[in-house]
Short mmCIF file of C-alpha atoms and ligand atoms in Angstrom, two decimals:
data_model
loop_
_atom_site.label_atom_id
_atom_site.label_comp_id
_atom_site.label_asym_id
_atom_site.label_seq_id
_atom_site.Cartn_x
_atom_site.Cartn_y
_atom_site.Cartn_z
CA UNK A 1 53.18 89.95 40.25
CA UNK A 2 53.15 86.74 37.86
CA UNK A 3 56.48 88.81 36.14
CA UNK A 4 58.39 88.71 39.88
CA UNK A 5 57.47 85.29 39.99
CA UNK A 6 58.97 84.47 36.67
CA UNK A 7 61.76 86.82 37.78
CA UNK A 8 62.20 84.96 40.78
CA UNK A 9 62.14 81.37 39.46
CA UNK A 10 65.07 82.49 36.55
CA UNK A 11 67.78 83.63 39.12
CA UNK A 12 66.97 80.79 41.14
CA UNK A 13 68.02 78.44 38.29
CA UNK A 14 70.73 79.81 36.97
CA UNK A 15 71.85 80.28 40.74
CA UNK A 16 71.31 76.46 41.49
CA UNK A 17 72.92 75.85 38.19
CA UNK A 18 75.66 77.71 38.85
CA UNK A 19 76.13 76.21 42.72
CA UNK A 20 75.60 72.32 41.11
CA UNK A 21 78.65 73.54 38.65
CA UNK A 22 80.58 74.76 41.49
CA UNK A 23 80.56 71.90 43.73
CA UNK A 24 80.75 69.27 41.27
CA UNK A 25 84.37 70.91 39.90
CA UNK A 26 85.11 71.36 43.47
CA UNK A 27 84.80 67.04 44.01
CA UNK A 28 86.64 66.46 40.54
CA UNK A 29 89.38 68.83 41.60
CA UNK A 30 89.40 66.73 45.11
CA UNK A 31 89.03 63.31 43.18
CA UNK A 32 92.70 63.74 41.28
CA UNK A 33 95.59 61.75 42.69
CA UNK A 34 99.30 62.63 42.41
CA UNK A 35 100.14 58.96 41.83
CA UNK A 36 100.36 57.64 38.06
CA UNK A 37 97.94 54.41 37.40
CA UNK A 38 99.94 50.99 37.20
CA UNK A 39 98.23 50.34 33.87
CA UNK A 40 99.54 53.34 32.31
CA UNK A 41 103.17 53.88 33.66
CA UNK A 42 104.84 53.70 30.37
CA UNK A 43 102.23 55.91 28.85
CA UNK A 44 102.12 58.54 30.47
CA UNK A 45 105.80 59.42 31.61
CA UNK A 46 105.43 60.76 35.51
CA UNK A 47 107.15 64.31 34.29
CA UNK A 48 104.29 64.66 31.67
CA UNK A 49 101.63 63.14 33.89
CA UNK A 50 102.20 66.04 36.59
CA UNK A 51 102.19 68.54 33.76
CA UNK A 52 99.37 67.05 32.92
CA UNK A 53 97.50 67.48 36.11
CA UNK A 54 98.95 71.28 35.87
CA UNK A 55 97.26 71.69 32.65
CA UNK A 56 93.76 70.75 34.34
CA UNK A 57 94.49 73.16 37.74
CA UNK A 58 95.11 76.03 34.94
CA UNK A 59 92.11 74.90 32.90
CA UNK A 60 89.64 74.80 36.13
CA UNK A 61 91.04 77.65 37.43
CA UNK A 62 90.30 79.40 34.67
CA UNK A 63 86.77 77.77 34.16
CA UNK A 64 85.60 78.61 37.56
CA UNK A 65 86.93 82.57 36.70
CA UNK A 66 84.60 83.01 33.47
CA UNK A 67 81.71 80.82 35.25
CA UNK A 68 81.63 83.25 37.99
CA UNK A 69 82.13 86.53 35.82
CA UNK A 70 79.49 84.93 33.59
CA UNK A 71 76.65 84.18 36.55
CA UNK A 72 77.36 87.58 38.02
CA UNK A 73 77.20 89.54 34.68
CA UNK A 74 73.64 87.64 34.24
CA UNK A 75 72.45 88.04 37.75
CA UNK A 76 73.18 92.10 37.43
CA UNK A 77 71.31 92.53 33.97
CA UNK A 78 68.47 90.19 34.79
CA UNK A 79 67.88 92.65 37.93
CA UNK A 80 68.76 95.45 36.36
CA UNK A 81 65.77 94.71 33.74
CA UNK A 82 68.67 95.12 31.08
CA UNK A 83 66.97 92.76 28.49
CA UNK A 84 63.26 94.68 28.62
CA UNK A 85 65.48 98.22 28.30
CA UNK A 86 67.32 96.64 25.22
CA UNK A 87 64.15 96.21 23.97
CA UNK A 88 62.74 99.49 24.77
CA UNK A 89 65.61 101.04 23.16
CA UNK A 90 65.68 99.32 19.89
CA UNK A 91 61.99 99.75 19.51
CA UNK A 92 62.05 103.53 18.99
CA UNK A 93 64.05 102.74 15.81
CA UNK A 94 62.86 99.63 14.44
CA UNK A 95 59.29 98.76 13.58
CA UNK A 96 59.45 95.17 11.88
CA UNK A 97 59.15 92.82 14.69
CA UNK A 98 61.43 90.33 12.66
CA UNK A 99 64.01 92.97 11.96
CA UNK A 100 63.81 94.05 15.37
CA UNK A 101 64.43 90.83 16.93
CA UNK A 102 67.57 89.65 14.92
CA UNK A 103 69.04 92.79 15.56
CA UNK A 104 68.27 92.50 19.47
CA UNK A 105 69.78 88.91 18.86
CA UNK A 106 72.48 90.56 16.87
CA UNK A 107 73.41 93.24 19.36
CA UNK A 108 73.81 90.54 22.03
CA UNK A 109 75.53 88.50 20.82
CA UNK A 110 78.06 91.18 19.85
CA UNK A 111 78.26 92.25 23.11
CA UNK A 112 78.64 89.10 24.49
CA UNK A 113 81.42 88.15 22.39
CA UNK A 114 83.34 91.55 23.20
CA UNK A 115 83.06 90.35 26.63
CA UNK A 116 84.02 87.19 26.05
CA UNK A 117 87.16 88.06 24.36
CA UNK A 118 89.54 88.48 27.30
CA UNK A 119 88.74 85.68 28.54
CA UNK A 120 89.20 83.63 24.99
CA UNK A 121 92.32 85.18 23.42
CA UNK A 122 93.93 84.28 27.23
CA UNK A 123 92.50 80.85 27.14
CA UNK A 124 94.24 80.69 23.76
CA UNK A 125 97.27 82.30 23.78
CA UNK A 126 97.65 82.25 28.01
CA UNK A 127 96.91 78.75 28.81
CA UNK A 128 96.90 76.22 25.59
CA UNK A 129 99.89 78.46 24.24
CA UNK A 130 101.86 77.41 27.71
CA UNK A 131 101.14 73.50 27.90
CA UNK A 132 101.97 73.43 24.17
CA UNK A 133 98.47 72.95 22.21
CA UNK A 134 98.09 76.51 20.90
CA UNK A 135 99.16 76.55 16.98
CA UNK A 136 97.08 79.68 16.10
CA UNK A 137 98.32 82.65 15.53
CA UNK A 138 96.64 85.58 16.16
CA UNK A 139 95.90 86.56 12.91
CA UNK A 140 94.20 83.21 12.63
CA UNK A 141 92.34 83.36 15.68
CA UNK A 142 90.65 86.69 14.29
CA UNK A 143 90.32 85.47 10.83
CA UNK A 144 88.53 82.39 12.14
CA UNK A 145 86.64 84.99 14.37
CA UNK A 146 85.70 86.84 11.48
CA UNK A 147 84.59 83.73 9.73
CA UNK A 148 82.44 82.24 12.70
CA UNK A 149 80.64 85.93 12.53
CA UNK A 150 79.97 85.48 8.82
CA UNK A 151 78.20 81.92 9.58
CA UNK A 152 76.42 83.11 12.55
CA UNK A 153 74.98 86.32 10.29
CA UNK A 154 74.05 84.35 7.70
CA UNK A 155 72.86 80.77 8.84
CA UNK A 156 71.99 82.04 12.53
CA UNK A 157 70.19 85.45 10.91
CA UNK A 158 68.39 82.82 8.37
CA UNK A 159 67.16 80.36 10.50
CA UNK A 160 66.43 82.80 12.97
CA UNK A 161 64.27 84.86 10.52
CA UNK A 162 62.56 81.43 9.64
CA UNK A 163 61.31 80.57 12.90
CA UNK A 164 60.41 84.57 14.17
CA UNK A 165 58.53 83.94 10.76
CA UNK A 166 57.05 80.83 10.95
CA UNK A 167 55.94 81.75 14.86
CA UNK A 168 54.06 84.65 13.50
CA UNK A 169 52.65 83.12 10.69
CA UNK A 170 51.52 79.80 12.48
CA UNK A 171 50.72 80.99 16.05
CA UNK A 172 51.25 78.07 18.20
CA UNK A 173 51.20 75.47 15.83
CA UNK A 174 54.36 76.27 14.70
CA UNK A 175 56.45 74.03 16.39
CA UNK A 176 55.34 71.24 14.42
CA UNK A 177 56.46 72.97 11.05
CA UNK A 178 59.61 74.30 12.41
CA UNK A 179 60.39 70.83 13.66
CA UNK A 180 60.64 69.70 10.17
CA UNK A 181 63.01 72.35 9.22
CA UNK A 182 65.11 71.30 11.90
CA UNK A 183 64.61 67.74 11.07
CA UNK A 184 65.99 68.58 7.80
CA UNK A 185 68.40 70.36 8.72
CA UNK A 186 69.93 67.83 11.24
CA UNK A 187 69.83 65.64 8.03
CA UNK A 188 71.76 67.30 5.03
CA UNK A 189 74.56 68.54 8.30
CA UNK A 190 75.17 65.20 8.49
CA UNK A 191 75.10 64.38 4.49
CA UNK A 192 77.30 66.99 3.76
CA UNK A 193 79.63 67.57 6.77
CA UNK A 194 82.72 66.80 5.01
CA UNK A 195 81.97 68.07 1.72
CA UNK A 196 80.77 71.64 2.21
CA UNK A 197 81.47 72.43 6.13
CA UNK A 198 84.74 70.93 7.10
CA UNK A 199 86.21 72.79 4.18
CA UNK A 200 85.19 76.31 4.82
CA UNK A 201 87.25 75.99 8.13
CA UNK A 202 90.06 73.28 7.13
CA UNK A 203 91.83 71.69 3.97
CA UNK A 204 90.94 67.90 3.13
CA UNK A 205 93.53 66.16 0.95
CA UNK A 206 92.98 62.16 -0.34
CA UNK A 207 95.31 60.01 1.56
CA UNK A 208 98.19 59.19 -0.81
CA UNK A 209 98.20 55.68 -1.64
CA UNK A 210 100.12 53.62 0.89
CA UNK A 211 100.41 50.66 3.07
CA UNK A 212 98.19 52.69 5.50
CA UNK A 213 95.37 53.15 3.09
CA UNK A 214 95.67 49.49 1.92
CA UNK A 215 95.54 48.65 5.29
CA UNK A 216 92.17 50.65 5.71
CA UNK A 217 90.75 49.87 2.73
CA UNK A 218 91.81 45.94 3.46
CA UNK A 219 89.94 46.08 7.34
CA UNK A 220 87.07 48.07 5.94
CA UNK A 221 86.33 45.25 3.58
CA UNK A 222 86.55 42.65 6.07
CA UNK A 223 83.92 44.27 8.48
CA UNK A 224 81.89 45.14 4.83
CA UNK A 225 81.80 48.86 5.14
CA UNK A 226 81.69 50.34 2.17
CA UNK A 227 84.31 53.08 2.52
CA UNK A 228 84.61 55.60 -0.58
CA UNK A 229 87.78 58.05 0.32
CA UNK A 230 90.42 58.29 3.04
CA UNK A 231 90.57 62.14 3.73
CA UNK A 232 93.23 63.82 5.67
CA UNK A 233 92.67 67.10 7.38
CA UNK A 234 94.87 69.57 8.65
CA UNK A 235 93.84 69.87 12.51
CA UNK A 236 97.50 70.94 13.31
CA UNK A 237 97.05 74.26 11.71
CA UNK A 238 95.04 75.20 15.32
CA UNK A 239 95.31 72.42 17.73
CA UNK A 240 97.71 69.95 18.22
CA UNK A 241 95.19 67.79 19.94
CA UNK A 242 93.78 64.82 17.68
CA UNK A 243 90.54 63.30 15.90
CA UNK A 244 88.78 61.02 13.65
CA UNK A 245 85.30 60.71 12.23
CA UNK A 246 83.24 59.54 9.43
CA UNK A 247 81.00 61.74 7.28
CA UNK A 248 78.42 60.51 4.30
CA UNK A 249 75.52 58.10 4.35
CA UNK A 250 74.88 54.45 3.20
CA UNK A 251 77.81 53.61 0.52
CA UNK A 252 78.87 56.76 -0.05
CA UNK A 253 80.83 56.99 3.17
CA UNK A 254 84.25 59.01 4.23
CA UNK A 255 86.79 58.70 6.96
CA UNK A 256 88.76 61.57 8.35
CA UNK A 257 91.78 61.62 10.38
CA UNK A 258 94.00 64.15 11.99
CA UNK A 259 96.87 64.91 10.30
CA UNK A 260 98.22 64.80 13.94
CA UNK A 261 96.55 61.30 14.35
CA UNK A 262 98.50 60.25 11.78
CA UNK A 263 101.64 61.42 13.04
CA UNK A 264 101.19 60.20 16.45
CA UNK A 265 100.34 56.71 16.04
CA UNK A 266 101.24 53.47 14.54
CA UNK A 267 99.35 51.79 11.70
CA UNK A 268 97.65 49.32 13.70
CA UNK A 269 96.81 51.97 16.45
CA UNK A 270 94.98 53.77 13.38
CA UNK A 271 93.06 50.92 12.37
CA UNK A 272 91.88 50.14 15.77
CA UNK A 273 90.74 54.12 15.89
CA UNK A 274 88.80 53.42 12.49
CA UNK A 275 87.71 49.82 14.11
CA UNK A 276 86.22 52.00 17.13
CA UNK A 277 84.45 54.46 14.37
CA UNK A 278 83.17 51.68 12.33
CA UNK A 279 81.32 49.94 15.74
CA UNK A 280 79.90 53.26 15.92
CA UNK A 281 78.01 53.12 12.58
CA UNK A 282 77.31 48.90 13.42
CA UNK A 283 76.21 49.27 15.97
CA UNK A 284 73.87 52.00 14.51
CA UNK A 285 74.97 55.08 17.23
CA UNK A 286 75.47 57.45 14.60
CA UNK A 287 71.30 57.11 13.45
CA UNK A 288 69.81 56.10 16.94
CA UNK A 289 71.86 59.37 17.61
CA UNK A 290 70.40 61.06 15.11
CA UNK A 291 66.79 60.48 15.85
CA UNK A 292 67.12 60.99 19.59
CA UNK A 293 68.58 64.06 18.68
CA UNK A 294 65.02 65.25 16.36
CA UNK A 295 62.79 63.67 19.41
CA UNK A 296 64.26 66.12 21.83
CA UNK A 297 64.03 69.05 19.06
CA UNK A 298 60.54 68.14 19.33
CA UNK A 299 59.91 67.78 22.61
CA UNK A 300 61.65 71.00 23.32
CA UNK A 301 59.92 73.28 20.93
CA UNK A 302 56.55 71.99 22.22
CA UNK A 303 57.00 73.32 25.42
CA UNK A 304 58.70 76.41 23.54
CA UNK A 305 55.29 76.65 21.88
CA UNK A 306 53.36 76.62 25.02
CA UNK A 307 55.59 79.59 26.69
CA UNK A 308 56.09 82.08 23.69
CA UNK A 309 53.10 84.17 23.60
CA UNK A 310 53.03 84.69 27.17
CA UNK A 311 53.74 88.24 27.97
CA UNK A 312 53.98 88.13 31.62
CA UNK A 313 57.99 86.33 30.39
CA UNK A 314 59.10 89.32 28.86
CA UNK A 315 57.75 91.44 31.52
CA UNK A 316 59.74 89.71 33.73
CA UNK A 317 62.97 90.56 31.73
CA UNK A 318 61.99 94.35 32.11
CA UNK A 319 60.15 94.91 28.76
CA UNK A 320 57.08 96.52 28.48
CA UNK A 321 55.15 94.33 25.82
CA UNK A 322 55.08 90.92 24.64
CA UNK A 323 58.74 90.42 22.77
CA UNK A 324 58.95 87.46 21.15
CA UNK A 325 62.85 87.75 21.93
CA UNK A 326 62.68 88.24 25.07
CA UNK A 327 60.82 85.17 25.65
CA UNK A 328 62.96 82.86 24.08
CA UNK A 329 65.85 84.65 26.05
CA UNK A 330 63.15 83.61 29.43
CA UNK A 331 62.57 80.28 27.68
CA UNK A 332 66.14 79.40 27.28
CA UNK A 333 66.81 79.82 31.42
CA UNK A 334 63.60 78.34 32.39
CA UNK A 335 63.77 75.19 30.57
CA UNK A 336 67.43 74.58 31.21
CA UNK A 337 66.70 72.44 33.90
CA UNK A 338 64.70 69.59 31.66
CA UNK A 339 67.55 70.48 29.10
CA UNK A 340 70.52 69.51 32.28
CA UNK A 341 68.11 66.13 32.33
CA UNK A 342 67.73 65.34 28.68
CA UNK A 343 71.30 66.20 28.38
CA UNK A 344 72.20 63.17 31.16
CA UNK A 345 69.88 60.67 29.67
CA UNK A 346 72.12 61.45 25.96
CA UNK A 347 75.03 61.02 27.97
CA UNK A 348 73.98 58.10 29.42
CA UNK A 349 73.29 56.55 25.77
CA UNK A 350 76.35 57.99 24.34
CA UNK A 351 78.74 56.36 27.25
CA UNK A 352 77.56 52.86 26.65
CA UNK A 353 77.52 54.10 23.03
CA UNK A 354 81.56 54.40 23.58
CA UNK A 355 81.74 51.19 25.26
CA UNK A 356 79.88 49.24 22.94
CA UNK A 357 81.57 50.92 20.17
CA UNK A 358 85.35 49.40 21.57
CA UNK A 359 83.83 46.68 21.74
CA UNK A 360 83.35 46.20 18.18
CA UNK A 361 86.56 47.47 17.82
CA UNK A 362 88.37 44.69 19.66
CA UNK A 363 86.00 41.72 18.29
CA UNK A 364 86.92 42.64 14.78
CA UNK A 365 90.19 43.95 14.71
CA UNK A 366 92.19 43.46 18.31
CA UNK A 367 92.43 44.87 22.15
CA UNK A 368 95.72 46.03 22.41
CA UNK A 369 96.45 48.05 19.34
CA UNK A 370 92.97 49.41 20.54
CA UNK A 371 94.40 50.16 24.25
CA UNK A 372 97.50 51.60 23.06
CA UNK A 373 95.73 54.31 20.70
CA UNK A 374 93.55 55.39 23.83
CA UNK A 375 96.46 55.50 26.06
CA UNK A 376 98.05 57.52 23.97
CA UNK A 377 95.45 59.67 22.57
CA UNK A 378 94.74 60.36 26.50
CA UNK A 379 98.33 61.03 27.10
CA UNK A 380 98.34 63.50 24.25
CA UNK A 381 95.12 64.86 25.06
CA UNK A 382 96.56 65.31 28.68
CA UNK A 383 92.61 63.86 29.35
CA UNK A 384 91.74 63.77 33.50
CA UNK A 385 92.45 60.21 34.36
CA UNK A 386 90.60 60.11 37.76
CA UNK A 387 87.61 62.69 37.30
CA UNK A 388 84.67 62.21 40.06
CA UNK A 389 81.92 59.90 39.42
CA UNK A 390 79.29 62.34 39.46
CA UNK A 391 81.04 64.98 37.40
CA UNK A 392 81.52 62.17 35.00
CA UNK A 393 77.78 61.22 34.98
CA UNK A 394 76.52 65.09 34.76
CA UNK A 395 79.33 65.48 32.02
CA UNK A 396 81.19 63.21 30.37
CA UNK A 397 79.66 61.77 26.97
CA UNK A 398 83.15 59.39 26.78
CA UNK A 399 83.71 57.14 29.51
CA UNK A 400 87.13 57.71 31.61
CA UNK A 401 89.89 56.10 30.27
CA UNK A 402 90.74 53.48 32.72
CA UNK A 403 87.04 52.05 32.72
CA UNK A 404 87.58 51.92 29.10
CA UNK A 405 90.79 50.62 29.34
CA UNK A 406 89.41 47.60 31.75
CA UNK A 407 85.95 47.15 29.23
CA UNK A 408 88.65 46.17 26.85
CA UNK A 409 90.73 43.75 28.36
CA UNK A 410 87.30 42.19 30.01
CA UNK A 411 86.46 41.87 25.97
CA UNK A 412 89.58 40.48 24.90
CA UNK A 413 89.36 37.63 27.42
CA UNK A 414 86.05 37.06 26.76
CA UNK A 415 86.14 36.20 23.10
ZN1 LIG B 501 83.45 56.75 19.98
#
């Protein structure tokens, strides 16, 4: 009876989920006008904007396709008791309850990205391929495939093992050790994001000495941010959309740019990009970040600890014991709904985050070189101009463009 219940309560979520999704693309899809913004005409050229707005209607066409496939594939092997007869299955051959669970984990995931393919290789090569993003080949896109498996295997399979470890060894107290790992974790990503991660998937070169590096190096010193290399990476070779970020810790910091960033925009529109990233660490986003980040690890691995051992969850799934694995398949739907609510508060912080962070950006170096880049990384990006306001508070972590746009210029006259 308690297992129904359970059963019960998981396709409700993910059906609410799934309706909340639904509606709120349906209002952003309402919320887009045909006619161009007077503050960007210039920017966006009208031909461009409407293939712009084409882009999206592919893109959310396409979204709500896998959404639904996705919600009825779930719905059918949550009733179906698939999970507990996966589980059944794979018990007749494996005894080791840690073995057994990272190859149930394994075996899903497979699966899941076999039926996933379709719909990414015509995402890919359909879609981005048609609106002029796409720069993979195929023999990329499987190589990269082939590359993301390798990770998964051998960072998911460790720190997998770890916990299914750590949860046996422990009993319920081990959500306080396993915190730490992922506290540490979280930690040395960041430390060594550009040195040992970006790398496996992309080449970094040094910026060649220049009037844009002097001009980096002659900003960074005037805000007093210790900045020890100018990388370049090559984000063309798969996207021709474009980026930025910093990587490294106290004085031992990087910047990256887009090889495509480069291409696309003036020196001064640079700057202002790096001015933006610098308010970032300033203004101390990139930490406070960091640690809200660990706090909601904890929080969530506390109520993980408190739902684990409890049987009647993996009855629910169709099993016919306590399976640690199906429990944190339970766990994962059942606590999406405080996850949906820690994930607004973030994005709550990380909008005013944005806007705090351009800001900075035009105090210490200038508005309009500022304005320019994000009109034009916006044009490039072919970014929504007029999404909803409540799809933009249940989603967006940036802020839309034009309220950006207006922060500034309230700024500039300000100061
Ligand atoms: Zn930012």
């Amino acid at each position: 009876m308690e297992a129904q219940l359970i059963l019960f309560i998981i396709l409700t979520i993910i059906t609410v989920n799934f309706v909340i999704e639904r509606v709120l693309d349906y209002l952003n899809r309402q919320n887009k006008k045909h006619d161009l913004p007077e503050e960007l005409q210039g920017v966006y050229d009208e031909r461009r904007y409407q293939r712009s707005l084409e882009y999206q209607q592919a893109n959310d066409r396409f979204s709500a396709i896998t959404a639904t496939f996705g919600f009825a594939v779930s719905v059918v092997l949550l009733l179906g008791g698939f999970f507990g007869w996966l589980d059944i299955q794979l018990r007749d051959w494996i005894t080791q309850p840690i073995i057994l669970s990272l190859v149930y984990f394994a075996v899903l995931f497979v699966a899941s990205d076999i039926l996933n393919l379709p719909f990414q290789l015509y995402h890919t090569f359909m879609i981005e391929e048609r609106f002029g993003f796409n720069k993979m080949t195929p023999r990329l896109f499987f190589i990269d495939k082939l590359k993301g498996y390798a990770l998964t295997a051998v960072l998911g399979g460790l720190v997998v093992g770890v916990f299914l470890y750590l949860v046996m060894e422990l009993g319920q107290s081990f959500w306080l050790y396993f915190w730490g790992v992922a506290t540490a974790i979280m930690i040395l990503l960041n430390v060594f994001y550009t040195s040992v991660f970006v790398p496996l998937f992309n080449k970094l070169t040094p910026l060649e000495d220049g009037s844009l590096k002097n001009a980096i190096t002659a900003y960074a010193r005037k805000v007093n941010f210790p900045i020890t290399n100018v990388y370049v990476i090559d984000g063309s070779k798969r996207s021709s959309k474009s980026n930025a970020f910093f990587s490294g810790m106290g004085s031992k910091k990087k910047v990256v740019l887009y090889d495509t960033l480069i291409e696309q925009h003036s020196e001064e529109e640079l700057i202002a990009i790096i001015a933006h990233e610098v308010g970032h660490y300033k203004k101390k986003h990139i930490i406070s970040g960091l640690f809200l980040s660990i706090a909601q690890i904890g929080f969530t691995l506390y109520i993980l600890s408190l739902l684990i051992f409890n049987e009647a969850l993996s009855l629910a799934l169709g099993g016919q014991q306590l399976s640690i694995h199906l429990n944190l398949i339970a766990f994962g739907i059942l606590y999406s709904p405080i996850s949906t609510l820690t994930g607004l508060m973030m994005n709550v912080v990380s909008r005013k985050n944005e806007f705090e962070a351009d800001a900075y950006a035009t105090q210490t170096y200038g508005g309009n070189p500022l304005q320019k880049a994000l009109k034009k990384l916006s044009a490039h990006n072919m970014s929504n101009l007029l999404p909803h306001a409540w799809y933009v508070f249940f989603h967006y972590s940036h802020p839309p463009l034009l309220d950006r746009l207006r922060a500034i210029r309230r700024k500039a006259i300000a100061s």
